[in-house]
Amino acid sequence: MENLEERLTLWYNELKGDNFPLVGKKNANLGEMLKAGIPISPGFAITIHANDVFMRESGVKSELEKLIANECRESTPDNIAYLSKFAMAAIEKASMPPALEKHILEEYHRLCEHCGVEALPVAVRSSGAVSMPGQMETYLNIRGDRDLSDYIRKCWASSYCVEALTYRINRELGVLFNIGVGIPKMVNSRIAGVIFTINPLNGDPSKISIDASYGLGEAVVSGLVTPDTYLIDKITLDPVKIVRGSKEIECVYREGGSDIVEREVDEERRQINALSQKELRHLCIVSKKIEKYYGKAYDIEFGIDADLLFPENVIILQVRPESIWNKKKAEKKTAEPTDAMNMILKQLMTGVKFN
Amino acid sequence: MAKQFLDPHDVPVIEGTEGWERMYPYYYQFSTDDKERNEYESGQLWYYDGLHYPEPHTPFDLIWDEAWYLALSQYNSRIFMVPPAKGIDHRIVNGHVYITPIGIADPKEIEARIPLFMKRAGYYYQNWDKIYDDWVEKTKELIAELEAVEFKNLPEMEDESVVFEHRGMGSGYDLCVQYDHLINMGFKVWQYHFEMLNLGYAAYVTFINTANQFFPDIPMATLTKMVSGIDVVMYRPDIELIKLAKMALELKLEGKLDAQTSFAALQQELGSSDAGKKWLAAFEAARYPWFWISTGTGWFHHDKSWNDDLDVPLANIKMHIESLQAGKDPSRPTEKLIAERDRIVDEYLDLFQNDDDKKAFAEALGIARKVFPYVENHLFYVEHWFHSVFWNKMRDLSRVLVDGGMIKDVEDIWYLNRADIKVLIDDMVRAWATGIVPAGRNKWPQEIEWRKGVMAKFREWTPPPALGVPPEVVTEPFSIVLWGVTTSVLKKWLTSLDTADGEISELHGSPGSSGVVQGKARVIRKVEDLALLQAGEILVAPTTSPSWAPAFTKIAGAVTDVGGPMCHAAIVCREYGLPTVVGTGNGTSVIKTGDMIKLDGDSGVVELLK
């Protein structure tokens, strides 16, 4: 097998969590999520090694080394500011080594082809092997070879911003620092929404609750529309209750631009359930995997991508622990005694009211 | 919204049926002269038992209603001493049975019954499996006794054995005794029928409500899956047919089966080959008892069993052969079902974070599972096997009455109630003994003609879903689980009283089986009309039974007037994965054949589309 350490790019489905020294944590985690059966937007990682190749072959590395050895030996704020400015400018200005650029663009073209979209919009996300929260850049909606190449260098450059440099110097992580970059497809949601792996209204752990509406997730998340609400039996995956929402508008990307616009949903689409049976089922299976993987109730954002085919089009955008019911202590609901005979007696005494 | 339904004493008599009351026992009438009884009747809620009776009762067929009126009630009120419940009272209006649960109001009386119930019912629950085994044995013995009953024409001259064996009894007396014995056995099997059923349902309801306490809105289908045993007697007849279909293919007889439309013709054809004889022998072996399954519910004399019409099982065998030839296995995937049941239960148990709750749920599930075989299987022994044999014995008796000149046709006997028949036999044997013509030989045929006319008018009448005054809450477990009568359902029925039929655009019932479907409605009131169903239509019926199942492969969904989430219609539709709404109250009168309707088996709503 080919040595992963020499690879310039690695696809998400080739990665697992402990590959973070090769591609950075964010990328490795995406690979791990895929392994756990959590579908994410398709894409690939540009390795830390690729960053190193760029730095060496472009000559930026030796320039920086000289600077550190001489003018910027002392880590004063002024020196750090100077070093940052110099490094970022040098990286953005330098041209990509042709072999590296050719390889990255070939992988990008494979991704375009896979999604059936020319000049596919992607995100360019920094991914360090050490967590440096919020200190490096992520660029959204990047399309075409030229922009992609430029923004990858911008992204590499961002690891030399003042905050990142200061952070590294304070923790003795070294000034020179290569990062991984993630290139996932921008999710072009036809339908999007939010999933809870419990019934958020009463904490019932045997249900999955899904809110979904047309277009990008913003419409549901920001409450612009009344979405469909689907309550599903978590164990059998049978629908328990479906409340159809009015779904008057949807948010979509502006044609040729990267900002979001609202538009009306036609009457016919308002009157039907946004999610099909098989999409619902698939979302539930994925939600169960997420809950099992993290070991507690989760709050999940998803999108159904217009550019991909089922089931690959079902994409998890974000996951976080459910915040209310996880904190509540599970209170006992049964009154003593709990033997069958006494339960039957109690039942006969109180009678029955079905909902 | 109307506050109450029509007072039961104010239901108008249908023109031309005046005097209909004499067709049924007097204690089935709403009182006219007893003030105390009259007031009691006006203050109760009486609901139409369309679950069991989608059509009016001919006088004789009321026998099973009489049987359970006694049996169910006594087990609640006098045998197990169910603390808050007495029996279920019955009345008849224009041939349709209305029932009302009787509760106990006095808290002291309820309190006093608790230890009695715990001791008595506790004994049954603790010894359930053994009692059930004994139950099967004694019910089979009773059926054997029923099979032994013989009705013979009264002889011109008694056989000389009466003299030489000095029997000391004659054929006239025998006929009277045999009839009484037949009727008594009918009541006896219904004593057995309810021996364990009330307790079985109490266990079900406890499980349903315990589960709902932990998992609000848990679908009934999930609960059924958790409880359902795999070895259910009601599936056995179909299993036998699948075996015969497979055997026919092995013996290469499928072409012969296909060429013959009637069993009689097939029998002749197959009788000439060894393979054919082998198959016929297997067919014959499967008939007893499995072909005693009724094509109806078994509650009505016209519900014939497979044994009464062998063309029915033959047609089903052909269907199974087609499936097998197409590479589909028609058998229930038993192992898969067990695995699925166990998976569902395990995953639900895993959801508990509290051990006491988990234990309570497991206990409730355990007792529901324990009672399951009885609750499902008693149907085959009583309603199918016993009833099918019983109807045939009644026809044997009827032939004797026709030959004795008392009635005109074998099928006329159903227009006489059990008491009428007793006096008619008394009349006939006395005339036979005396050597004169019977007193009633003109009276009964005339009466029967008149009663046929009355029954025809009863069939055209749509019985209101309920009469009288709704209670604050409905608490009687049978009413809720089997008949789907809850406070909210009653409210919906009352609302529909205020709306003219033409204005109704939506009906509300209980979710029976999951799914949404839209299609043309076909209103079917009688089993015989099932043949009218076209593929893809939505069946709208007063209720359905397991024997309507062959039709379920054709239809897109079902709507019923009556029935709760555990009623047979709901259970069968879930097996077939058909969207179903049960207990709409008046679906068959509001919806017309050909209407476009949309039903939502998850919310229990039926929309009438224009």
Coordinates of N, CA and C in Angstrom, one line a residue, chain A residues 248-329:
Chain A
E248 N -43.7 28.6 3.3 CA -44.0 29.6 2.2 C -42.8 30.0 1.4
I249 N -41.6 30.1 2.1 CA -40.4 30.6 1.4 C -39.3 29.6 1.5
E250 N -38.3 29.8 0.7 CA -37.0 29.0 0.8 C -35.8 29.9 0.6
C251 N -34.7 29.5 1.2 CA -33.5 30.3 1.0 C -32.6 29.5 0.0
V252 N -32.1 30.2 -1.0 CA -31.2 29.6 -1.9 C -30.0 30.5 -2.2
Y253 N -28.9 29.9 -2.8 CA -27.7 30.7 -3.2 C -28.2 31.6 -4.3
R254 N -27.7 32.9 -4.3 CA -27.9 33.7 -5.5 C -27.2 33.1 -6.7
E255 N -27.9 33.1 -7.8 CA -27.3 32.6 -9.0 C -25.9 33.3 -9.3
G256 N -24.8 32.5 -9.4 CA -23.5 33.1 -9.7 C -22.9 33.9 -8.5
G257 N -23.6 34.0 -7.4 CA -23.0 34.7 -6.3 C -22.9 33.8 -5.1
S258 N -22.4 34.3 -4.0 CA -22.2 33.4 -2.8 C -23.2 33.8 -1.7
D259 N -24.0 34.9 -1.9 CA -24.9 35.2 -0.8 C -26.3 34.5 -1.0
I260 N -27.1 34.6 0.0 CA -28.3 33.9 0.1 C -29.5 34.8 -0.2
V261 N -30.5 34.3 -1.1 CA -31.7 35.0 -1.3 C -32.9 34.2 -0.9
E262 N -34.0 34.9 -0.6 CA -35.3 34.2 -0.3 C -36.1 34.2 -1.6
R263 N -36.9 33.1 -1.7 CA -37.9 33.1 -2.8 C -39.1 32.3 -2.4
E264 N -40.2 32.5 -3.1 CA -41.5 31.8 -2.7 C -41.5 30.4 -3.1
V265 N -42.1 29.6 -2.3 CA -42.3 28.2 -2.7 C -43.7 28.1 -3.3
D266 N -43.8 27.4 -4.5 CA -45.1 27.3 -5.1 C -46.1 26.4 -4.3
E267 N -47.3 26.7 -4.6 CA -48.4 26.1 -3.8 C -48.3 24.6 -3.7
E268 N -48.0 24.0 -4.9 CA -48.0 22.5 -4.9 C -47.0 21.9 -4.0
R269 N -45.8 22.5 -3.9 CA -44.8 22.0 -3.0 C -45.1 22.3 -1.5
R270 N -45.9 23.3 -1.3 CA -46.2 23.6 0.1 C -47.2 22.5 0.6
Q271 N -48.0 22.0 -0.3 CA -49.1 21.1 0.1 C -48.6 19.6 0.4
I272 N -47.3 19.3 0.0 CA -46.8 18.0 0.2 C -45.7 18.0 1.3
N273 N -45.5 16.8 1.8 CA -44.4 16.6 2.7 C -43.1 16.9 2.0
A274 N -42.2 17.7 2.6 CA -40.9 18.0 2.0 C -40.1 16.8 1.8
L275 N -40.1 16.0 2.9 CA -39.2 14.8 2.9 C -40.0 13.5 2.4
S276 N -39.3 12.7 1.5 CA -39.9 11.5 1.1 C -39.7 10.4 2.2
Q277 N -40.4 9.3 2.0 CA -40.3 8.2 3.0 C -38.9 7.8 3.1
K278 N -38.2 7.6 2.0 CA -36.9 7.0 2.1 C -35.9 8.0 2.6
E279 N -36.1 9.3 2.3 CA -35.2 10.3 2.9 C -35.4 10.3 4.5
L280 N -36.7 10.3 4.9 CA -37.0 10.3 6.3 C -36.3 9.1 7.0
R281 N -36.4 7.9 6.4 CA -35.9 6.7 7.0 C -34.3 6.8 7.1
H282 N -33.8 7.3 6.0 CA -32.3 7.4 6.0 C -31.8 8.4 7.0
L283 N -32.5 9.5 7.1 CA -32.1 10.5 8.2 C -32.2 9.9 9.6
C284 N -33.2 9.1 9.8 CA -33.4 8.5 11.1 C -32.2 7.5 11.4
I285 N -31.8 6.7 10.4 CA -30.7 5.8 10.5 C -29.5 6.5 10.9
V286 N -29.2 7.6 10.1 CA -28.0 8.4 10.4 C -28.1 9.0 11.8
S287 N -29.2 9.6 12.2 CA -29.4 10.2 13.5 C -29.1 9.2 14.6
K288 N -29.6 8.0 14.4 CA -29.3 6.9 15.4 C -27.8 6.7 15.5
K289 N -27.1 6.7 14.4 CA -25.7 6.4 14.4 C -25.0 7.5 15.1
I290 N -25.4 8.7 14.9 CA -24.8 9.9 15.6 C -25.0 9.8 17.1
E291 N -26.2 9.5 17.5 CA -26.5 9.4 18.9 C -25.7 8.2 19.5
K292 N -25.6 7.1 18.8 CA -24.8 6.0 19.4 C -23.3 6.3 19.4
Y293 N -22.9 7.0 18.4 CA -21.4 7.3 18.3 C -21.0 8.2 19.5
Y294 N -21.9 9.2 19.8 CA -21.5 10.2 20.8 C -22.1 9.8 22.2
G295 N -23.0 8.8 22.2 CA -23.5 8.3 23.5 C -24.5 9.2 24.2
K296 N -25.1 10.1 23.5 CA -26.2 10.9 24.1 C -27.1 11.5 23.1
A297 N -28.2 12.2 23.5 CA -29.1 12.8 22.6 C -28.4 13.9 21.8
Y298 N -28.6 14.0 20.5 CA -28.0 15.0 19.7 C -28.9 15.9 19.0
D299 N -28.4 17.1 18.7 CA -29.1 18.1 17.9 C -28.3 18.2 16.6
I300 N -29.0 17.9 15.5 CA -28.2 17.7 14.2 C -28.8 18.6 13.1
E301 N -27.9 19.3 12.3 CA -28.4 20.0 11.2 C -28.1 19.2 9.9
F302 N -29.0 19.1 9.0 CA -28.8 18.3 7.8 C -29.3 19.1 6.6
G303 N -28.7 18.7 5.4 CA -29.2 19.2 4.2 C -29.3 18.1 3.2
I304 N -30.3 18.2 2.2 CA -30.4 17.2 1.2 C -29.9 17.9 -0.1
D305 N -28.7 17.5 -0.6 CA -28.0 18.2 -1.6 C -28.7 18.0 -3.0
A306 N -28.9 19.1 -3.7 CA -29.6 19.0 -5.0 C -28.6 18.4 -6.1
D307 N -27.3 18.4 -5.8 CA -26.4 18.0 -6.9 C -26.0 16.5 -6.8
L308 N -26.5 15.9 -5.7 CA -26.1 14.5 -5.5 C -27.3 13.6 -5.6
L309 N -27.0 12.3 -5.7 CA -28.1 11.3 -5.8 C -28.3 10.6 -4.4
F310 N -29.5 10.2 -4.1 CA -29.8 9.5 -2.9 C -29.0 8.2 -2.9
P311 N -28.4 7.7 -1.8 CA -28.5 8.4 -0.4 C -27.4 9.3 -0.1
E312 N -26.4 9.5 -1.1 CA -25.3 10.4 -0.9 C -25.7 11.8 -0.7
N313 N -26.9 12.2 -1.1 CA -27.3 13.6 -1.0 C -27.7 14.0 0.4
V314 N -27.9 13.0 1.3 CA -28.3 13.3 2.7 C -27.0 13.6 3.4
I315 N -26.9 14.9 3.8 CA -25.6 15.4 4.3 C -25.8 16.0 5.7
I316 N -24.9 15.6 6.6 CA -25.0 16.2 8.0 C -24.0 17.4 8.0
L317 N -24.6 18.5 8.4 CA -23.9 19.8 8.3 C -23.2 20.1 9.7
Q318 N -23.9 19.8 10.7 CA -23.4 20.1 12.1 C -24.1 19.2 13.1
V319 N -23.3 18.9 14.1 CA -23.9 18.1 15.2 C -23.4 18.7 16.6
R320 N -24.4 18.7 17.5 CA -24.0 19.1 18.9 C -24.9 18.4 19.9
P321 N -24.4 18.3 21.1 CA -25.3 17.6 22.1 C -26.6 18.4 22.3
E322 N -27.7 17.7 22.5 CA -29.0 18.3 22.8 C -28.8 19.0 24.2
S323 N -29.3 20.2 24.3 CA -28.9 21.0 25.5 C -29.9 20.9 26.7
I324 N -31.1 20.5 26.5 CA -32.1 20.6 27.6 C -32.2 19.3 28.3
W325 N -32.6 18.2 27.6 CA -33.0 17.0 28.2 C -31.8 16.2 28.7
N326 N -30.6 16.4 28.0 CA -29.4 15.7 28.5 C -29.0 16.2 29.9
K327 N -29.4 17.4 30.2 CA -29.0 18.0 31.6 C -30.0 17.5 32.6
K328 N -31.2 17.2 32.2 CA -32.2 16.8 33.2 C -31.9 15.4 33.7
K329 N -32.1 15.2 35.0 CA -31.9 13.9 35.6 C -33.1 13.1 35.2

